[in-house]
XYZ file of C-alpha atoms in Angstrom:
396
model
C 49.584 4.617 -37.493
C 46.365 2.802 -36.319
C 43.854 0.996 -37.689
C 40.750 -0.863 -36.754
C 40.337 -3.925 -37.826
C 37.216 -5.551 -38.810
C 35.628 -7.883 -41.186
C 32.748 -9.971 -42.325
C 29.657 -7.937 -41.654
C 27.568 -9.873 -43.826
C 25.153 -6.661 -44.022
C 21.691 -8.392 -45.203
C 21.983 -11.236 -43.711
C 18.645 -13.478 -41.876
C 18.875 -15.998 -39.025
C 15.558 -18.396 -39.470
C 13.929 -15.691 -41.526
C 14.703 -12.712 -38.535
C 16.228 -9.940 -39.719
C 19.182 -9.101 -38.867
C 19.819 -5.895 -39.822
C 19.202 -3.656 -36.303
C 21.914 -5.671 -35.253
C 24.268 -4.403 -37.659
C 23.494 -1.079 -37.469
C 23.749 -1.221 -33.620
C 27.178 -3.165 -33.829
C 28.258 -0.225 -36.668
C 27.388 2.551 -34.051
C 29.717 0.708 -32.053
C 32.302 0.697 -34.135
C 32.291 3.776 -35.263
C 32.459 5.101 -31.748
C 35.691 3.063 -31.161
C 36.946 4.442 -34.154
C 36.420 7.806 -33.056
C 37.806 6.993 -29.121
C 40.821 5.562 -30.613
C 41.074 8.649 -33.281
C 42.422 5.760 -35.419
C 43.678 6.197 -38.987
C 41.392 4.526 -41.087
C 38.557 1.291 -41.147
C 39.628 -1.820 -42.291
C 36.635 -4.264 -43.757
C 38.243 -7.648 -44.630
C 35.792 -8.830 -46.693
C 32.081 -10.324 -46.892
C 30.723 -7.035 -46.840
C 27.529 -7.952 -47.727
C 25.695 -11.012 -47.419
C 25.045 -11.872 -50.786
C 26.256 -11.318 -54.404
C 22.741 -9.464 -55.120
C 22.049 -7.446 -51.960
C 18.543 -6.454 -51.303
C 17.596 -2.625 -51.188
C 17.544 -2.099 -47.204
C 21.167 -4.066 -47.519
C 22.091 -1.595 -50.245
C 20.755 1.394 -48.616
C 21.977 0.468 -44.596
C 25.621 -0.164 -45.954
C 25.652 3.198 -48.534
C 24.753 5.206 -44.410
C 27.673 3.288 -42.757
C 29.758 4.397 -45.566
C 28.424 7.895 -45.065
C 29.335 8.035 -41.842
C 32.288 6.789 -41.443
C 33.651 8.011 -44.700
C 31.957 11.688 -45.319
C 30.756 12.639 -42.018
C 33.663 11.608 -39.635
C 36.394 11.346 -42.514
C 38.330 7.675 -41.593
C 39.834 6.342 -44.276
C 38.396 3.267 -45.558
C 40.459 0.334 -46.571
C 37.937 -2.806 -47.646
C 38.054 -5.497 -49.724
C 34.923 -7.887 -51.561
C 34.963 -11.712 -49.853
C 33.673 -14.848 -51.130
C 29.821 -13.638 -50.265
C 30.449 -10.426 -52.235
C 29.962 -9.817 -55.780
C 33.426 -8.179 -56.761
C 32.200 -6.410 -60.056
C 28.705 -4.859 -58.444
C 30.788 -3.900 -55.259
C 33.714 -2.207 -57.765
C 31.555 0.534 -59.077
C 32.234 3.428 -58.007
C 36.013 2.903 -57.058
C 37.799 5.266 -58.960
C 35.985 8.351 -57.527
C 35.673 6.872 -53.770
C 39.444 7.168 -53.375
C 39.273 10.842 -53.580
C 37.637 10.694 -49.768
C 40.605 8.284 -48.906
C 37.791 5.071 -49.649
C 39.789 2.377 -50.839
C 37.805 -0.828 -52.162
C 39.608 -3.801 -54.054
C 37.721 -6.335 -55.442
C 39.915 -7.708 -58.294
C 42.284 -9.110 -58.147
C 44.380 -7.219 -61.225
C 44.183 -4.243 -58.005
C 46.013 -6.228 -55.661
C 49.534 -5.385 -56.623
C 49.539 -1.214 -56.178
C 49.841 -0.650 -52.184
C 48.242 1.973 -50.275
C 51.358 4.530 -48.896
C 51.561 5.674 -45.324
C 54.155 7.647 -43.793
C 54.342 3.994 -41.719
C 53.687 1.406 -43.821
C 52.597 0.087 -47.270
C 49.372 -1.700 -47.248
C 48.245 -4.244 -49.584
C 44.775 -5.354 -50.331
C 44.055 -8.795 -51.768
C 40.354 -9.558 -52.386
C 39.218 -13.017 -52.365
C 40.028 -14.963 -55.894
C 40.302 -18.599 -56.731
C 42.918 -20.204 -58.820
C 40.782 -19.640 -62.091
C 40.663 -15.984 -61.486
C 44.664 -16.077 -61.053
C 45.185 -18.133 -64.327
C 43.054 -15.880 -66.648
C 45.318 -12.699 -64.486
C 48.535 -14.124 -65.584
C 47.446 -15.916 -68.497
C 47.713 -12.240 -69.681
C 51.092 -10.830 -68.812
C 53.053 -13.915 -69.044
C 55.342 -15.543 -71.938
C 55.277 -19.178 -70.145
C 51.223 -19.733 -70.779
C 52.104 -23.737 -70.052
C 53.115 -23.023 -66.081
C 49.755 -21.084 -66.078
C 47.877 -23.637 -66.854
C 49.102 -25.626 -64.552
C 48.316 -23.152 -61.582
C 45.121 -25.325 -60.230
C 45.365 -24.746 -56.491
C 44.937 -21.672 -54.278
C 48.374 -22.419 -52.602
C 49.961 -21.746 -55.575
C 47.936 -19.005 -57.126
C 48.515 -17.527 -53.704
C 52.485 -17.811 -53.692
C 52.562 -16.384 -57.279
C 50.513 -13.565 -55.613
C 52.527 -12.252 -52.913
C 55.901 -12.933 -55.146
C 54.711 -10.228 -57.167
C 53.746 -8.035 -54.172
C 57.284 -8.542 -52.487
C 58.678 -7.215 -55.538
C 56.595 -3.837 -54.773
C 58.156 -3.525 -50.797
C 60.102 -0.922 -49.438
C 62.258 -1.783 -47.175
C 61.939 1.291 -44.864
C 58.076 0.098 -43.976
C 55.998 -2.050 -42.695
C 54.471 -4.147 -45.243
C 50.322 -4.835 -44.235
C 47.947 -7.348 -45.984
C 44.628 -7.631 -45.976
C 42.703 -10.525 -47.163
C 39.901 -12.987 -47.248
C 40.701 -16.803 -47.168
C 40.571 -19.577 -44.254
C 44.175 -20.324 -43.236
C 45.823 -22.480 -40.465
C 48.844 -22.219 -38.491
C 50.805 -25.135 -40.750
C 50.430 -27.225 -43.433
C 48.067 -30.152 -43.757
C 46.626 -28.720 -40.509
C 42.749 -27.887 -40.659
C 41.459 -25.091 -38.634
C 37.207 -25.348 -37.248
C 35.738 -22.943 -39.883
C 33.194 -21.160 -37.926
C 32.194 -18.865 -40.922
C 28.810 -19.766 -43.199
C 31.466 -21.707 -45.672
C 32.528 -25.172 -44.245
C 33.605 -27.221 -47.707
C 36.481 -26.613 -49.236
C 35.337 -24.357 -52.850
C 38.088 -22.324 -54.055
C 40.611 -23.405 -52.095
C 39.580 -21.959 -48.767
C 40.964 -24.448 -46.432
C 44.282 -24.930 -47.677
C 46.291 -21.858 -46.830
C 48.710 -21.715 -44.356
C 50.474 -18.687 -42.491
C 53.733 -19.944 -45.021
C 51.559 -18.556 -47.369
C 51.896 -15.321 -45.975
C 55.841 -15.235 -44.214
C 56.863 -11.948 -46.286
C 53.808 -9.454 -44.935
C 54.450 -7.959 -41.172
C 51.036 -8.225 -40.146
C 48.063 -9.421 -42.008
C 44.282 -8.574 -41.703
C 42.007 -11.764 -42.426
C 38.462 -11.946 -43.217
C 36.331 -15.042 -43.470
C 36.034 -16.915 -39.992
C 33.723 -15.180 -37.774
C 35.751 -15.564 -34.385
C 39.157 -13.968 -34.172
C 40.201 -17.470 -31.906
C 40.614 -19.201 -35.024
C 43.646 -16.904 -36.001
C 46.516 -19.028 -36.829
C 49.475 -16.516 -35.144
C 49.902 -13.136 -33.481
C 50.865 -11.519 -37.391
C 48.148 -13.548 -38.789
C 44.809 -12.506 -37.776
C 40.953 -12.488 -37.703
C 38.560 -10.051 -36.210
C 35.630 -12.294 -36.587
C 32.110 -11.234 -37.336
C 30.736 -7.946 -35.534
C 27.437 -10.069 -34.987
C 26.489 -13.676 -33.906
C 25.259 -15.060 -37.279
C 24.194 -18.388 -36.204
C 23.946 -21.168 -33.007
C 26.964 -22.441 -33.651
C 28.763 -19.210 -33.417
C 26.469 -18.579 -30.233
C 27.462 -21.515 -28.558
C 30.960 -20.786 -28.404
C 31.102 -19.283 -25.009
C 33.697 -16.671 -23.591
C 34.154 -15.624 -27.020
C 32.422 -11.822 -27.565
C 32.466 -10.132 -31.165
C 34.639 -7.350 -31.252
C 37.265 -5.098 -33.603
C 41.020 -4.976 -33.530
C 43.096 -1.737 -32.681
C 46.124 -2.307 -34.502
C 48.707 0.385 -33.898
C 51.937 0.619 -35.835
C 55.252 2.301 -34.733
C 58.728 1.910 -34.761
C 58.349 -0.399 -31.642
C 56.614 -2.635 -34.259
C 52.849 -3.820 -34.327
C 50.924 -4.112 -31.202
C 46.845 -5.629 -31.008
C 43.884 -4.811 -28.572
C 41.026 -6.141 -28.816
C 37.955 -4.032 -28.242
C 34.646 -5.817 -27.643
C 30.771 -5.139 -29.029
C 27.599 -5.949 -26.990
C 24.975 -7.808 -28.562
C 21.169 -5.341 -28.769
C 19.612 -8.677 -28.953
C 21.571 -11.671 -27.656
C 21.385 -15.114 -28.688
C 21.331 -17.610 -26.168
C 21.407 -21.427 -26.659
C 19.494 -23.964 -24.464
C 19.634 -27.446 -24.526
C 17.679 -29.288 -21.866
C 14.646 -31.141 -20.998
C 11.082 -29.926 -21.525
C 10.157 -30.132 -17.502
C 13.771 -28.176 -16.787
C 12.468 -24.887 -19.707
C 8.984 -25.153 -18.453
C 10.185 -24.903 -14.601
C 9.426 -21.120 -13.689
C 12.977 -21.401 -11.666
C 14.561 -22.283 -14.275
C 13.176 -19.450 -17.108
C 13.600 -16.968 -14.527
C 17.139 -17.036 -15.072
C 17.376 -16.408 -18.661
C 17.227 -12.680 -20.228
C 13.624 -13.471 -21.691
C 11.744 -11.746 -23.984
C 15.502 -9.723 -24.262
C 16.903 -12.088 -26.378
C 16.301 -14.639 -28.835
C 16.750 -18.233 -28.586
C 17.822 -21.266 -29.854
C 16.659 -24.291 -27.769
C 16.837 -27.735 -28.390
C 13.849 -29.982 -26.116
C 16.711 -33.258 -24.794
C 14.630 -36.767 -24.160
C 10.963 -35.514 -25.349
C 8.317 -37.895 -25.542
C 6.423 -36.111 -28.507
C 3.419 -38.808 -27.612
C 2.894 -37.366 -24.452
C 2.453 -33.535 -25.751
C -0.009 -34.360 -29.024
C -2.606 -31.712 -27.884
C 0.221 -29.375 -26.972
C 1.315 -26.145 -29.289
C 5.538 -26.679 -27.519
C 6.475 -23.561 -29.882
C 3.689 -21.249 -28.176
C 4.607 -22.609 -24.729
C 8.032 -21.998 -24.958
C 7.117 -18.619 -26.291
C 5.290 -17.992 -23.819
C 8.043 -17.505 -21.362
C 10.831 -17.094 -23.416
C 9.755 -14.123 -26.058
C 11.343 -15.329 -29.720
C 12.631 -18.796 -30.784
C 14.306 -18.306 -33.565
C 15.510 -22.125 -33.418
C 13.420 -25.491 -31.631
C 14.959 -28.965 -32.282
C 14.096 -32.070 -30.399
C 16.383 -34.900 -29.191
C 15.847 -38.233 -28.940
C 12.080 -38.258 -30.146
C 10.053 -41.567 -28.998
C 8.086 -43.923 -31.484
C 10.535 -43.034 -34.306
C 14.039 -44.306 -35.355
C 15.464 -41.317 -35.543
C 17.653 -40.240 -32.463
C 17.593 -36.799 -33.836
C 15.106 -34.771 -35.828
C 15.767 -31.087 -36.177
C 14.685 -28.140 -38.126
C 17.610 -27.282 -39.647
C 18.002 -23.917 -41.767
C 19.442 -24.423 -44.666
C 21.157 -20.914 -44.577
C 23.405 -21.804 -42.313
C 25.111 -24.214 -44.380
C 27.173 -24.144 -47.522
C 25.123 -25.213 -50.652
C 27.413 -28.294 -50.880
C 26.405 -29.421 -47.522
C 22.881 -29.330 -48.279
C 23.237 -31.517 -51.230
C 25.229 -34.089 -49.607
C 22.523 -34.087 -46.259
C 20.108 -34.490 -49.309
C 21.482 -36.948 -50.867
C 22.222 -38.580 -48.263
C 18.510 -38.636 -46.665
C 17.269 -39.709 -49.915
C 19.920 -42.896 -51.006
C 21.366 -43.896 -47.003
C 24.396 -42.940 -48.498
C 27.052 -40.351 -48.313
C 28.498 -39.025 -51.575
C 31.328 -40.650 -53.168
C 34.513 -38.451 -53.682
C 33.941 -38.539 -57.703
C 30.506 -36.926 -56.359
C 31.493 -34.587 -54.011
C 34.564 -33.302 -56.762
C 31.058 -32.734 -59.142
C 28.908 -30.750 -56.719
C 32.229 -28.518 -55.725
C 33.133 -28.053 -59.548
C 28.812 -27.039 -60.060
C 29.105 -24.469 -57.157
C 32.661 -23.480 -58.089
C 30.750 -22.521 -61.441
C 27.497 -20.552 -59.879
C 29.940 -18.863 -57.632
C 32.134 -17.631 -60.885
C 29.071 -16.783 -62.410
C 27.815 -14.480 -59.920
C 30.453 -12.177 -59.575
């Protein structure tokens, strides 16, 4: 049996107000024609499939045609799961009819515990849930209500989880997971979270590859770059696309999918890579250094988009001058300027920071912080993570 792995496309998603929708598509023709090289046995999407809980229409209507195609026009199998980003009841319509074309699509968590059968393997697909969504689960099928209530963290939910799946193995195949969480090699260990989430809501940073000891392989969603995997059973794909400069600067690390084969040899991994349409391409260096015509030359411009970041500008000594348009000028689109180490002001950074890019509880603590001089206290921070924990529940 294999299967290509892949996971967070985000569909819908903007970087500084750009679009970036061609760039899905154009990654999706990719991966469709490695799925069809490969002749694999089915499409796995770990998760985040869209953007947002409340897609717009082009979002809706792009990710309906990579459906099509891969689904009804090619005939792969289709085994994906809703992320943090997704709205699991929207995204569950339609589920009982897809699996007649072999499209599976979990996105509660009540649909966790019946595996998908292969001739090779049983495959299990765990959406992404937090501890609440476990207790209200349980809450309903079992006598001890007090140990339920108890169930607070995502560790635990998570271990009650996969008992129950264990109980469904057969021991004459490989047992498969896929699932959407942040999880690192051991406990108490954090891992970088290069995804669009960086606090801890739900749970999301305290999973470990313990968690997860009974399952052969698993398939993660929910960091974008498959270097954060935690071990060789354990792993991500990371995002098709680059979603953001942080994700950009991480050099030598290319998006690409997962061929996961399995055989009685066992499970073997190969990573295929995508190519960017539209790169994007951080600089970070003085203004004389992007102006210099030597310099400029060198870049792909007006072939990609860029981030750059102006190091030890004098902003006194440019009043009359439109820096945007220049840089434009001879570099096509800049999606992101910041400026280092800005003179007359006691500020050693100012940037323009897009607030997309962040978590919501980031942006109130950067507010908060801006406004008072001071960073939140934990009571605080527990507040703004139990109000987001809330909106989050809400918008499912």
């Amino acid at each position: 049996m294999k299967l290509l792995h892949t996971a967070d496309w985000h569909i819908g998603r903007t970087l500084n107000g750009y679009s970036l929708l061609d760039e899905q598509k154009y990654a999706f023709k990719q991966i469709l024609q490695i799925a069809k090289d490969e002749k694999v046995d089915g499409i796995v999407i770990a998760g985040d499939i869209y953007d947002r809980a409340v897609p717009s229409p082009e979002a809706v209507t792009a990710l309906n045609e990579m459906f099509k195609e891969i689904n009804l026009e090619n005939h792969f199998p289709i085994y994906a799961i809703s992320g943090n980003h997704d709205s699991a009841t929207r995204l569950n319509y339609g589920r009982e009819w897809m699996q007649n074309t072999s499209f599976y699509l979990n996105t509660l968590l009540k649909e966790a515990f019946t595996p998908i059968e292969t001739d090779d393997a049983q495959i299990f697909m765990l959406p992404f849930f937090d501890p609440l969504d476990a207790r209200v689960y349980y809450q309903e099928r079992v006598s001890d209500k007090e140990s339920i209530k108890k169930l607070t963290s995502i560790g635990d939910a998570m271990n009650l989880v996969v008992s129950d799946m264990v109980k469904k193995f057969k021991t004459d195949k490989k047992h498969i997971l896929i699932t959407h969480f942040a999880v690192s090699a051991k406990k108490d260990e954090d891992i970088e979270l290069t995804s669009e989430t960086t606090s801890q809501v739900g749970g999301l940073a305290t999973l470990t590859t313990d968690n997860f000891k009974d399952f052969d392989y698993v398939m993660m969603g929910h960091i974008h770059t498959r270097f954060a995997s935690p071990s060789d059973t354990v792993r991500y794909s990371g995002s098709p696309v680059k979603f953001n400069v942080k994700e950009a600067r991480m050099k030598n690390q290319g998006k690409g999918v997962d061929i996961v084969t399995i055989d009685n040899d066992g499970i073997n991994r190969e990573f295929k890579p995508l190519t960017p349409q539209t790169d994007l391409i951080v600089l970070e260096e003085t203004w004389e250094t992007l102006c210099d015509e030597e310099f400029y030359k060198k870049q792909p411009t007006h072939d990609a988009w860029f981030a750059i970041t102006v190091k030890d500008f004098d902003r006194s000594q440019y009043t009359r001058v439109n820096t945007r348009a220049e840089l434009e000028k001879r570099y096509g689109t800049v999606i992101e300027l910041n400026y280092e180490n800005l003179a007359n002001t006691s500020e050693q950074n100012i940037q323009t920071t897009d607030i997309t890019q962040i978590s919501p509880e980031e942006t109130v603590s950067k507010f908060f912080q801006t406004i008072t001089n001071k960073p939140l206290s934990s009571r605080q921070k527990k507040l703004v993570d139990s109000v987001f924990n809330e909106v989050e529940r809400e918008n499912k």
